[in-house]
């Protein structure tokens, strides 16, 4: 990855940011993995000149970066949009202290909800925390703005938010790169309690300085080359756009004038006012919220925005063109074919995922309410398990389960409350919730699904994996001891193999009957990490398969229905039989499907037979 001489590389936005972080002489980088931001730290971890770490959550990651910047070194922190909600406690005080070494905070907004529980606009954090926001429109700009952000951060002693979106994070382009320039430490940490110790009195003295900085930032935004006007011949409409919306505008209206915002907070109001005077109608194109539009209208600048454009999703040409045509009184443009339809495929767990057995078991237990959490195991809410009743945010399964217990009414008085959480999520934000359940004597059974990785984002290590970001051995947390330390009775803690369905079923059935806190830890590695060891695959004996479909209820993607038949049971009820095959090329031999197969039709595959591929 590192290039010794200036060259051009084919990089995604995430890779371009990582390259720029390295070239800028950054010394410390930290993050918690989360789509679409994950690859930034993955790439940075390959640069030996930078100390890098997966932190247990975004708040800690930001705190690590803050400490390095206080010590005079350049530091970097990355997270997805919901991660900033976690990190915001540190951020909102950081805005008062400022920094010494350059600090860049990359926030990746999941516009379009490709892999998130909500869609939010991280530009708000710039307004809320009085911080500058840079918005790249492609990989080259992601690279250049990251380098500029470090310089700007040190010049104004303020952290800079680099706002990315999924489109920029993952799309690749050619990037002209340079080489790493060692950046000197800016004098080390200097004791200054009035600045670094934010007591109410100290913080109060820093607030006027923050407002002075706002004035300087606003002046810088007005003259910044990152905010540029591109002239056009068709002045019926002029656009204000930033990030990927700039690309969508240029593709849709190549002849229209555009004011491109790369330094979008504070908004360069006077620059936009001057631009607005050169066009008939001003249109602000922004994903997701109308932040700039509202600020312009408050400043008395007439403009259109969300009165024409949707507040949700990407503003691609097939959205922009009809909306602007309507404004101009023109017919809707032709040849606006919607994106090519993608065959619908519901999200599902991996073949042999250790969570399959957990949700299969939960689907067989009645009279329970299950509070879920964020991670691969959120998919347990879907078919065929339908085994989650709530999912809100990272770590929330604990507190919500306690609330379901304490707030239960007459209709729920006999229901068992169960919370499901993964190992990384438990370390991220779940531990405090379990402590609260114990402290307040909740009647909740907790399923802690330890798969030794942050599975949803690609199997990154965490303190439960025994490895660090470089794959080197690291201390591994003992979850049984940890939950005992949080107050769970030793006899109420069980470690089970999630592939042993009868054992798992028995443990859950017994513990939900106990009117106190129980924790059942399932301990098998994610199938995507090196710890997972494949076994010999299984196959279905066609002659013995009765079409009962019990194996389908496990939910393994390697099992395919190849034939359906109607049949009449002795009771007279009509049923649909589903005859299956196992795609032996992907089966890992976990054995989950074998256990519910009553006719013993699933057996180890005959290695002398060719690998069976299911025809669709």
Coordinates of C-alpha atoms in Angstrom, one line a residue:
X1 CA 0.0 0.0 0.0
X2 CA 2.6 2.7 0.9
X3 CA 4.2 4.2 -2.2
X4 CA 7.8 5.4 -2.0
X5 CA 7.3 7.9 -4.8
X6 CA 4.4 10.1 -5.9
X7 CA 2.0 8.0 -8.0
X8 CA -1.6 7.4 -8.9
X9 CA -3.6 4.7 -7.1
X10 CA -7.1 3.3 -7.6
X11 CA -8.6 4.0 -4.2
X12 CA -12.0 4.1 -2.5
X13 CA -12.8 7.1 -0.4
X14 CA -11.9 5.2 2.7
X15 CA -8.6 4.1 1.3
X16 CA -7.8 7.6 0.1
X17 CA -8.4 9.0 3.6
X18 CA -6.2 6.4 5.1
X19 CA -3.4 7.3 2.6
X20 CA -3.7 11.0 3.5
X21 CA -3.6 10.3 7.2
X22 CA -0.4 8.4 6.7
X23 CA 1.2 11.0 4.4
X24 CA 0.2 13.8 6.9
X25 CA 2.5 12.4 9.6
X26 CA -0.3 11.2 11.8
X27 CA 0.9 9.3 14.9
X28 CA -2.3 7.9 16.5
X29 CA -5.5 6.5 14.9
X30 CA -8.4 4.8 16.6
X31 CA -11.9 3.7 15.6
X32 CA -14.7 1.2 16.3
X33 CA -15.7 -0.7 13.1
X34 CA -18.9 0.3 11.4
X35 CA -20.2 0.3 7.9
X36 CA -19.4 2.4 5.8
X37 CA -16.3 3.7 7.7
X38 CA -14.5 0.4 8.7
X39 CA -11.9 0.3 5.9
X40 CA -10.2 3.5 7.0
X41 CA -8.7 2.0 10.1
X42 CA -8.1 -1.4 8.4
X43 CA -5.9 0.4 5.9
X44 CA -4.2 2.6 8.4
X45 CA -3.3 -0.4 10.5
X46 CA -1.0 -1.5 7.7
X47 CA 1.2 1.6 8.2
X48 CA 3.7 0.8 10.8
X49 CA 4.4 4.5 11.4
X50 CA 1.0 5.0 13.0
X51 CA -0.2 3.6 16.3
X52 CA -3.7 2.2 15.4
X53 CA -6.3 0.4 17.5
X54 CA -9.8 -0.9 17.4
X55 CA -11.3 0.8 20.5
X56 CA -14.2 -0.7 22.4
X57 CA -16.5 2.1 21.3
X58 CA -16.4 5.4 19.4
X59 CA -16.3 7.5 22.6
X60 CA -13.1 5.8 23.7
X61 CA -11.7 6.0 20.2
X62 CA -12.2 9.7 20.1
X63 CA -10.7 10.1 23.6
X64 CA -7.6 8.2 22.5
X65 CA -7.3 10.6 19.5
X66 CA -7.9 13.6 21.8
X67 CA -5.2 12.6 24.2
X68 CA -2.7 12.3 21.3
X69 CA -3.6 15.7 20.0
X70 CA -3.3 17.2 23.5
X71 CA 0.2 15.7 23.5
X72 CA 1.1 17.6 20.3
X73 CA 0.8 14.8 17.8
X74 CA -1.4 14.5 14.8
X75 CA -4.3 12.1 15.5
X76 CA -7.2 10.6 13.6
X77 CA -10.5 9.1 14.6
X78 CA -13.2 7.4 12.4
X79 CA -16.7 6.2 13.0
X80 CA -20.0 5.7 11.3
X81 CA -22.8 8.3 11.8
X82 CA -24.4 6.6 14.8
X83 CA -21.0 6.3 16.4
X84 CA -20.8 10.0 16.8
X85 CA -23.9 9.8 19.0
X86 CA -21.8 7.6 21.3
X87 CA -18.7 9.9 21.0
X88 CA -20.6 13.1 21.4
X89 CA -20.0 13.4 25.2
X90 CA -16.3 13.8 24.6
X91 CA -16.8 15.9 21.5
X92 CA -19.0 18.6 23.1
X93 CA -16.2 19.4 25.7
X94 CA -13.4 19.0 23.1
X95 CA -15.0 22.0 21.3
X96 CA -14.1 24.1 24.3
X97 CA -10.5 22.9 24.9
X98 CA -9.5 22.7 21.2
X99 CA -6.4 20.8 20.3
X100 CA -2.7 21.2 19.8
X101 CA -1.7 18.5 17.3
X102 CA -4.0 18.3 14.3
X103 CA -7.1 16.1 14.9
X104 CA -9.4 14.9 12.1
X105 CA -12.7 13.1 12.9
X106 CA -14.1 11.2 9.9
X107 CA -17.8 10.5 10.1
X108 CA -19.4 8.2 7.6
X109 CA -23.1 8.9 7.0
X110 CA -25.1 5.9 5.7
X111 CA -27.3 7.8 3.3
X112 CA -29.8 5.3 2.0
X113 CA -29.6 3.0 5.0
X114 CA -27.5 0.3 3.5
X115 CA -26.5 -1.1 6.9
X116 CA -27.8 1.1 9.7
X117 CA -30.7 1.4 12.1
X118 CA -31.3 5.0 11.1
X119 CA -30.3 7.7 8.6
X120 CA -28.9 10.9 10.2
X121 CA -27.0 13.9 8.9
X122 CA -23.6 14.4 10.7
X123 CA -23.3 17.9 9.4
X124 CA -25.4 18.8 12.5
X125 CA -22.4 18.1 14.7
X126 CA -20.5 20.9 13.1
X127 CA -23.3 23.4 14.1
X128 CA -23.8 21.8 17.5
X129 CA -20.2 21.6 18.4
X130 CA -19.0 24.8 16.6
X131 CA -16.6 22.8 14.5
X132 CA -15.6 23.1 10.8
X133 CA -16.9 20.5 8.4
X134 CA -15.2 19.4 5.2
X135 CA -17.1 17.4 2.6
X136 CA -15.3 15.6 -0.2
X137 CA -17.1 14.7 -3.4
X138 CA -14.8 11.8 -4.6
X139 CA -11.7 9.8 -3.6
X140 CA -9.3 12.5 -4.8
X141 CA -11.0 15.1 -2.7
X142 CA -11.2 12.8 0.3
X143 CA -7.4 12.4 0.1
X144 CA -6.7 16.2 -0.4
X145 CA -9.2 17.4 2.2
X146 CA -7.9 15.0 4.8
X147 CA -4.4 16.5 4.4
X148 CA -5.8 20.0 4.4
X149 CA -7.9 19.2 7.5
X150 CA -4.7 18.4 9.6
X151 CA -3.2 21.7 8.6
X152 CA -6.4 23.6 9.3
X153 CA -6.8 21.9 12.6
X154 CA -3.4 23.0 13.8
X155 CA -3.8 26.5 12.4
X156 CA -7.0 27.1 14.3
X157 CA -6.4 24.6 17.1
X158 CA -9.7 23.0 16.4
X159 CA -10.7 19.4 15.4
X160 CA -12.0 19.1 11.9
X161 CA -15.0 16.9 10.9
X162 CA -14.6 15.1 7.6
X163 CA -18.1 14.2 6.6
X164 CA -18.3 11.3 4.2
X165 CA -21.2 9.3 2.9
X166 CA -21.5 5.7 1.7
X167 CA -21.2 6.8 -1.9
X168 CA -17.8 8.4 -1.2
X169 CA -16.6 5.8 1.3
X170 CA -16.9 2.9 -1.1
X171 CA -16.7 4.1 -4.7
X172 CA -13.2 3.9 -6.2
X173 CA -11.3 6.4 -8.4
X174 CA -7.8 7.3 -9.4
X175 CA -6.0 9.4 -6.8
X176 CA -2.7 11.2 -7.2
X177 CA -0.8 10.6 -4.0
X178 CA 2.5 11.7 -2.5
X179 CA 4.7 10.4 0.2
X180 CA 4.7 10.6 4.0
X181 CA 6.1 13.7 5.5
X182 CA 7.1 13.2 9.1
X183 CA 5.3 15.8 11.1
X184 CA 7.1 17.0 14.3
X185 CA 5.4 16.8 17.6
X186 CA 4.2 20.3 18.6
X187 CA 6.1 20.5 21.9
X188 CA 4.5 17.8 23.9
X189 CA 1.8 18.0 26.5
X190 CA 2.0 21.3 28.4
X191 CA 0.3 21.5 31.7
X192 CA -2.5 24.1 31.5
X193 CA -5.4 23.2 33.9
X194 CA -7.3 26.3 32.8
X195 CA -7.6 24.8 29.3
X196 CA -7.5 21.1 29.8
X197 CA -9.5 20.7 33.1
X198 CA -13.1 21.6 32.2
X199 CA -14.6 22.4 35.5
X200 CA -17.6 24.7 35.2
X201 CA -15.5 27.8 35.9
X202 CA -12.8 26.7 33.4
X203 CA -15.4 25.8 30.7
X204 CA -17.1 29.1 31.2
X205 CA -13.9 30.9 30.4
X206 CA -13.4 28.9 27.2
X207 CA -16.9 29.6 25.7
X208 CA -16.1 33.2 24.6
X209 CA -13.0 31.8 23.0
X210 CA -15.1 29.3 21.1
X211 CA -17.3 32.1 19.8
X212 CA -14.2 34.1 18.7
X213 CA -13.1 31.0 16.8
X214 CA -16.5 30.8 15.1
X215 CA -15.9 34.3 13.6
X216 CA -12.5 33.2 12.3
X217 CA -13.9 30.0 10.9
X218 CA -16.7 31.8 9.1
X219 CA -14.2 34.2 7.6
X220 CA -12.1 31.3 6.5
X221 CA -15.1 29.5 4.9
X222 CA -15.9 32.7 2.8
X223 CA -12.4 32.7 1.2
X224 CA -11.6 29.0 1.2
X225 CA -10.7 27.5 -2.2
X226 CA -12.7 24.4 -1.1
X227 CA -15.8 26.6 -1.8
X228 CA -15.7 27.3 -5.5
X229 CA -18.0 28.6 -8.2
X230 CA -18.2 26.8 -11.5
X231 CA -19.9 28.9 -14.2
X232 CA -22.5 27.6 -16.6
X233 CA -24.4 28.9 -19.6
X234 CA -27.9 28.0 -18.4
X235 CA -28.6 30.4 -15.6
X236 CA -32.2 29.6 -15.2
X237 CA -31.1 27.6 -12.1
X238 CA -28.0 27.6 -10.1
X239 CA -27.1 25.0 -7.6
X240 CA -25.4 24.9 -4.1
X241 CA -24.2 21.3 -3.5
X242 CA -21.6 19.4 -1.5
X243 CA -20.2 15.9 -1.3
X244 CA -21.8 13.4 -3.7
X245 CA -24.7 15.7 -4.5
X246 CA -22.2 17.9 -6.4
X247 CA -21.5 14.9 -8.7
X248 CA -25.2 14.2 -9.1
X249 CA -25.8 17.9 -10.1
X250 CA -23.0 18.0 -12.6
X251 CA -24.3 14.8 -14.2
X252 CA -27.8 16.1 -14.4
X253 CA -27.2 19.7 -15.3
X254 CA -23.8 20.1 -16.9
X255 CA -24.6 23.6 -18.2
X256 CA -25.8 25.0 -14.9
X257 CA -23.7 27.2 -12.6
X258 CA -22.7 25.4 -9.3
X259 CA -21.3 26.7 -6.1
X260 CA -19.5 23.6 -4.7
X261 CA -19.2 23.5 -0.9
X262 CA -16.1 21.6 0.3
X263 CA -15.9 23.6 3.5
X264 CA -19.6 23.5 4.4
X265 CA -19.6 24.6 8.0
X266 CA -19.7 27.5 8.8
X267 CA -21.8 28.2 5.6
X268 CA -20.1 30.9 3.5
X269 CA -23.3 32.9 3.4
X270 CA -22.0 36.0 1.6
X271 CA -20.3 34.0 -1.1
X272 CA -23.6 32.2 -1.7
X273 CA -25.5 35.5 -1.7
X274 CA -23.2 36.8 -4.4
X275 CA -23.7 33.6 -6.4
X276 CA -27.5 33.7 -6.0
X277 CA -27.5 37.1 -7.7
X278 CA -26.1 35.6 -10.9
X279 CA -28.9 33.0 -11.4
X280 CA -32.7 33.1 -11.8
X281 CA -33.4 30.5 -9.2
X282 CA -31.1 29.1 -6.5
X283 CA -31.5 25.4 -5.5
X284 CA -29.8 23.8 -2.5
X285 CA -29.1 20.1 -3.1
X286 CA -28.2 18.4 0.2
X287 CA -28.6 14.9 1.6
X288 CA -30.3 14.4 4.1
X289 CA -31.5 17.5 6.1
X290 CA -32.0 21.1 4.8
X291 CA -29.2 22.6 6.9
X292 CA -27.8 24.9 4.4
X293 CA -31.2 25.8 3.0
X294 CA -32.4 26.9 6.4
X295 CA -29.4 29.0 7.0
X296 CA -29.7 30.7 3.7
X297 CA -33.4 31.5 4.2
X298 CA -32.6 32.8 7.6
X299 CA -30.1 35.1 6.0
X300 CA -32.7 36.4 3.6
X301 CA -31.5 34.5 0.5
X302 CA -34.4 33.0 -1.5
X303 CA -33.8 29.4 -2.5
X304 CA -35.4 26.1 -3.2
X305 CA -34.5 22.8 -1.6
X306 CA -36.6 20.4 0.3
X307 CA -39.8 21.8 -1.2
X308 CA -38.6 20.1 -4.4
X309 CA -36.3 17.3 -3.2
X310 CA -36.9 14.3 -0.8
X311 CA -35.4 14.3 2.7
X312 CA -34.5 10.7 2.5
X313 CA -32.0 8.8 0.4
X314 CA -29.5 9.8 -2.3
X315 CA -30.3 12.6 -4.6
X316 CA -29.3 10.8 -7.8
X317 CA -30.0 12.2 -11.3
X318 CA -33.3 10.2 -11.6
X319 CA -34.4 12.2 -8.5
X320 CA -33.0 15.5 -9.5
X321 CA -34.0 15.9 -13.1
X322 CA -37.8 15.4 -12.7
X323 CA -37.8 17.7 -9.7
X324 CA -36.0 20.6 -11.4
X325 CA -38.1 20.1 -14.6
X326 CA -41.2 20.6 -12.6
X327 CA -39.8 23.8 -11.2
X328 CA -39.0 25.1 -14.6
X329 CA -42.4 24.1 -16.0
X330 CA -41.0 21.6 -18.3
X331 CA -42.2 18.0 -19.0
X332 CA -40.5 15.3 -17.1
X333 CA -37.3 14.3 -19.0
X334 CA -37.4 11.0 -20.9
X335 CA -35.0 8.2 -20.6
X336 CA -34.9 8.4 -16.8
X337 CA -34.8 4.7 -16.3
X338 CA -34.7 3.8 -12.7
X339 CA -31.7 1.9 -11.5
X340 CA -31.6 -1.7 -12.7
X341 CA -33.7 -3.8 -10.4
X342 CA -31.7 -6.1 -8.2
X343 CA -33.2 -9.5 -7.5
X344 CA -34.7 -9.2 -4.0
X345 CA -32.6 -11.2 -1.4
X346 CA -33.4 -10.8 2.2
X347 CA -30.4 -10.3 4.5
X348 CA -29.5 -13.5 6.3
X349 CA -26.8 -15.1 8.4
X350 CA -23.8 -16.9 7.0
X351 CA -23.7 -20.6 6.4
X352 CA -23.0 -22.4 9.7
X353 CA -23.1 -19.1 11.7
X354 CA -23.2 -20.0 15.4
X355 CA -26.1 -17.7 15.9
X356 CA -28.3 -19.9 13.7
X357 CA -28.7 -22.5 16.5
X358 CA -29.5 -19.7 19.0
X359 CA -32.4 -18.3 17.0
X360 CA -33.6 -21.7 15.9
X361 CA -33.9 -22.6 19.6
X362 CA -35.5 -19.3 20.6
X363 CA -38.1 -19.8 17.8
X364 CA -39.1 -23.0 19.5
X365 CA -39.7 -21.4 22.9
X366 CA -43.1 -19.8 23.6
X367 CA -44.2 -17.1 25.9
X368 CA -41.0 -15.0 25.9
X369 CA -40.3 -11.4 24.9
X370 CA -36.9 -11.0 23.4
X371 CA -34.9 -7.7 23.4
X372 CA -32.3 -7.6 20.6
X373 CA -29.3 -5.5 19.8
X374 CA -27.1 -4.2 17.0
X375 CA -25.0 -6.8 15.1
X376 CA -25.4 -9.9 12.9
X377 CA -27.8 -11.3 15.4
X378 CA -30.3 -8.5 14.6
X379 CA -31.1 -10.8 11.6
X380 CA -32.8 -13.1 14.1
X381 CA -35.8 -10.8 13.7
X382 CA -36.3 -12.2 10.1
X383 CA -37.5 -15.4 8.6
X384 CA -37.5 -18.2 9.5
X385 CA -36.8 -17.4 13.2
X386 CA -38.9 -14.3 13.9
X387 CA -37.1 -14.3 17.2
X388 CA -36.6 -10.7 18.1
X389 CA -39.1 -8.3 19.4
X390 CA -37.1 -5.0 19.8
X391 CA -33.8 -3.6 18.4
X392 CA -33.0 0.1 19.0
X393 CA -29.3 0.9 19.3
X394 CA -25.9 -0.5 20.5
X395 CA -26.2 -2.0 23.9
X396 CA -29.9 -1.1 24.3
X397 CA -31.1 -4.7 24.7
X398 CA -30.0 -4.7 28.3
X399 CA -31.9 -1.6 29.5
X400 CA -34.9 -2.3 27.3
X401 CA -35.2 -5.8 28.8
X402 CA -35.1 -4.4 32.3
X403 CA -37.8 -1.9 31.2
X404 CA -39.9 -4.7 29.8
X405 CA -39.6 -6.5 33.1
X406 CA -40.3 -3.5 35.4
X407 CA -43.0 -2.1 33.2
X408 CA -44.9 -5.3 32.5
X409 CA -48.7 -5.2 32.8
X410 CA -51.2 -7.9 33.5
X411 CA -51.1 -9.2 29.9
X412 CA -47.3 -9.9 30.3
X413 CA -47.1 -11.0 33.9
X414 CA -46.3 -14.6 33.0
X415 CA -44.0 -13.8 30.1
X416 CA -40.2 -14.4 30.3
X417 CA -37.9 -11.6 29.4
X418 CA -34.8 -12.4 27.5
X419 CA -32.1 -10.1 26.1
X420 CA -29.7 -11.0 23.3
X421 CA -26.4 -9.3 22.7
X422 CA -23.1 -10.0 21.0
X423 CA -19.6 -10.0 22.5
X424 CA -18.4 -6.8 20.9
X425 CA -21.7 -5.0 21.5
X426 CA -21.6 -6.1 25.1
X427 CA -18.1 -4.6 25.5
X428 CA -19.1 -1.5 23.5
X429 CA -22.2 -0.4 25.5
X430 CA -23.8 -3.5 27.1
X431 CA -21.9 -3.9 30.3
X432 CA -23.5 -1.0 32.0
X433 CA -26.9 -2.3 31.1
X434 CA -26.2 -5.6 32.7
X435 CA -24.9 -4.0 35.8
X436 CA -28.1 -2.0 35.9
X437 CA -30.2 -5.2 35.6
X438 CA -28.3 -6.8 38.5
X439 CA -28.3 -3.7 40.7
X440 CA -32.0 -3.2 40.3
X441 CA -32.8 -6.9 40.7
X442 CA -34.3 -7.4 37.2
X443 CA -35.8 -10.7 36.1
X444 CA -34.0 -11.1 32.8
X445 CA -32.1 -13.9 31.1
X446 CA -29.3 -12.6 29.0
X447 CA -27.9 -14.5 26.0
X448 CA -24.4 -13.3 25.4
X449 CA -23.4 -14.5 21.9
X450 CA -19.6 -14.6 21.9
X451 CA -18.3 -15.2 18.4
X452 CA -14.9 -13.6 19.1
X453 CA -15.2 -10.8 16.5
X454 CA -17.2 -7.8 15.3
X455 CA -18.9 -10.1 12.9
X456 CA -21.2 -7.6 11.1
X457 CA -18.4 -5.5 9.8
X458 CA -16.2 -8.3 8.6
X459 CA -14.8 -10.0 11.7
X460 CA -12.6 -7.3 13.2
X461 CA -11.0 -8.3 16.5
X462 CA -12.2 -7.0 19.9
X463 CA -11.1 -7.5 23.5
X464 CA -13.0 -10.8 23.4
X465 CA -11.0 -12.2 20.5
X466 CA -7.5 -12.5 22.0
X467 CA -6.0 -10.6 19.0
X468 CA -5.3 -6.9 18.3
X469 CA -5.8 -4.9 15.1
X470 CA -2.6 -6.4 13.6
X471 CA -3.6 -10.0 14.4
X472 CA -1.1 -10.2 17.2
X473 CA -1.9 -12.0 20.5
X474 CA -3.7 -9.7 23.0
X475 CA -5.3 -10.3 26.4
X476 CA -8.7 -11.9 26.0
X477 CA -11.5 -11.0 28.3
X478 CA -13.1 -13.9 30.2
X479 CA -16.8 -13.1 29.8
X480 CA -17.9 -15.5 32.5
X481 CA -15.7 -13.8 35.0
X482 CA -16.7 -10.4 33.7
X483 CA -20.4 -10.9 34.2
X484 CA -19.7 -12.4 37.6
X485 CA -17.8 -9.3 38.5
X486 CA -20.8 -7.3 37.4
X487 CA -22.9 -9.1 40.1
X488 CA -24.4 -12.1 38.3
X489 CA -24.4 -15.1 40.6
X490 CA -21.9 -17.8 39.6
X491 CA -24.5 -20.5 39.5
X492 CA -26.6 -18.4 37.1
X493 CA -23.8 -18.2 34.5
X494 CA -23.5 -20.9 31.8
X495 CA -21.2 -21.3 28.9
X496 CA -22.7 -23.5 26.2
X497 CA -21.9 -24.6 22.6
X498 CA -24.5 -23.0 20.3
X499 CA -24.2 -26.0 17.9
X500 CA -25.4 -28.3 20.6
X501 CA -29.1 -27.6 20.3
X502 CA -30.5 -29.8 23.1
X503 CA -27.9 -28.3 25.6
X504 CA -28.8 -24.8 24.5
X505 CA -32.5 -25.4 24.7
X506 CA -32.2 -26.9 28.1
X507 CA -30.1 -24.0 29.4
X508 CA -32.6 -21.4 28.2
X509 CA -35.7 -23.2 29.4
X510 CA -34.2 -23.6 32.8
X511 CA -32.9 -20.1 33.3
X512 CA -35.9 -18.2 32.1
X513 CA -37.8 -20.0 34.9
X514 CA -35.4 -18.6 37.5
X515 CA -36.8 -15.2 38.8
X516 CA -33.4 -13.4 38.7
X517 CA -30.6 -12.4 36.4
X518 CA -29.1 -15.2 34.4
X519 CA -26.4 -15.1 31.7
X520 CA -26.0 -17.8 29.0
X521 CA -22.8 -17.3 27.0
X522 CA -22.5 -19.1 23.7
X523 CA -18.9 -19.7 22.7
X524 CA -18.1 -20.5 19.1
X525 CA -16.2 -18.3 16.7
X526 CA -17.6 -16.4 13.8
X527 CA -17.3 -18.4 10.6
X528 CA -15.5 -15.5 8.9
X529 CA -12.5 -15.5 11.1
X530 CA -9.4 -17.8 11.2
X531 CA -10.5 -19.3 14.5
X532 CA -13.4 -21.1 12.8
X533 CA -12.5 -24.6 11.6
X534 CA -14.5 -26.2 8.9
X535 CA -15.7 -29.8 9.1
X536 CA -16.7 -32.2 6.4
X537 CA -19.9 -31.2 4.6
X538 CA -23.3 -32.9 4.7
X539 CA -25.7 -33.9 2.0
X540 CA -29.4 -35.0 1.9
X541 CA -30.3 -38.5 0.9
X542 CA -33.1 -37.9 -1.5
X543 CA -34.7 -41.3 -0.8
X544 CA -35.0 -40.6 2.9
X545 CA -36.1 -36.9 2.8
X546 CA -39.8 -36.7 3.8
X547 CA -40.2 -33.0 3.0
X548 CA -40.9 -32.1 6.6
X549 CA -38.9 -28.9 6.3
X550 CA -37.5 -29.0 9.9
X551 CA -34.0 -28.4 8.6
X552 CA -35.2 -25.2 6.8
X553 CA -36.2 -23.8 10.1
X554 CA -32.5 -23.6 11.1
X555 CA -32.2 -20.9 8.5
X556 CA -28.9 -22.0 7.0
X557 CA -28.3 -20.5 3.5
X558 CA -26.7 -23.8 2.3
X559 CA -30.1 -25.5 2.5
X560 CA -32.2 -25.1 -0.6
X561 CA -35.8 -26.3 -1.4
X562 CA -35.7 -28.1 -4.7
X563 CA -39.3 -29.5 -4.8
X564 CA -42.6 -28.7 -3.2
X565 CA -45.6 -31.0 -3.0
X566 CA -49.1 -30.8 -1.4
X567 CA -50.1 -33.6 1.0
X568 CA -53.1 -34.4 3.2
X569 CA -52.3 -35.4 6.8
X570 CA -54.3 -38.1 8.6
X571 CA -56.2 -35.3 10.3
X572 CA -57.4 -34.1 6.9
X573 CA -55.2 -30.9 7.0
X574 CA -53.4 -30.0 3.8
X575 CA -49.7 -29.3 4.2
X576 CA -46.9 -28.3 1.9
X577 CA -43.9 -30.7 1.8
X578 CA -40.5 -29.1 1.1
X579 CA -37.8 -31.4 -0.2
X580 CA -34.3 -30.0 0.1
X581 CA -30.7 -30.4 -0.8
X582 CA -27.6 -29.0 0.8
X583 CA -25.1 -27.1 -1.3
X584 CA -22.1 -29.1 -0.3
X585 CA -19.6 -26.7 -1.9
X586 CA -20.4 -24.1 0.9
X587 CA -21.5 -26.4 3.8
X588 CA -18.9 -26.4 6.6
X589 CA -20.3 -29.4 8.4
X590 CA -21.5 -27.6 11.6
X591 CA -24.2 -30.2 12.0
X592 CA -27.0 -27.8 13.0
X593 CA -29.4 -29.1 10.3
X594 CA -28.7 -32.7 11.3
X595 CA -30.2 -32.4 14.7
X596 CA -33.9 -31.5 13.8
X597 CA -33.9 -34.0 10.9
X598 CA -36.3 -36.7 12.1
X599 CA -35.9 -39.2 9.2
X600 CA -32.0 -39.0 9.5
X601 CA -31.9 -38.0 5.8
X602 CA -28.9 -35.7 6.4
X603 CA -25.6 -37.5 6.4
X604 CA -21.9 -36.7 5.8
X605 CA -21.3 -36.1 2.1
X606 CA -19.7 -38.9 0.2
X607 CA -16.2 -37.5 -0.7
X608 CA -16.1 -39.8 -3.8
X609 CA -19.0 -37.9 -5.3
X610 CA -18.5 -34.6 -7.2
X611 CA -19.4 -31.4 -5.3
X612 CA -23.1 -30.8 -5.6
X613 CA -24.2 -27.3 -6.8
X614 CA -27.8 -26.5 -6.5
X615 CA -29.4 -25.3 -9.8
X616 CA -31.7 -22.3 -9.5

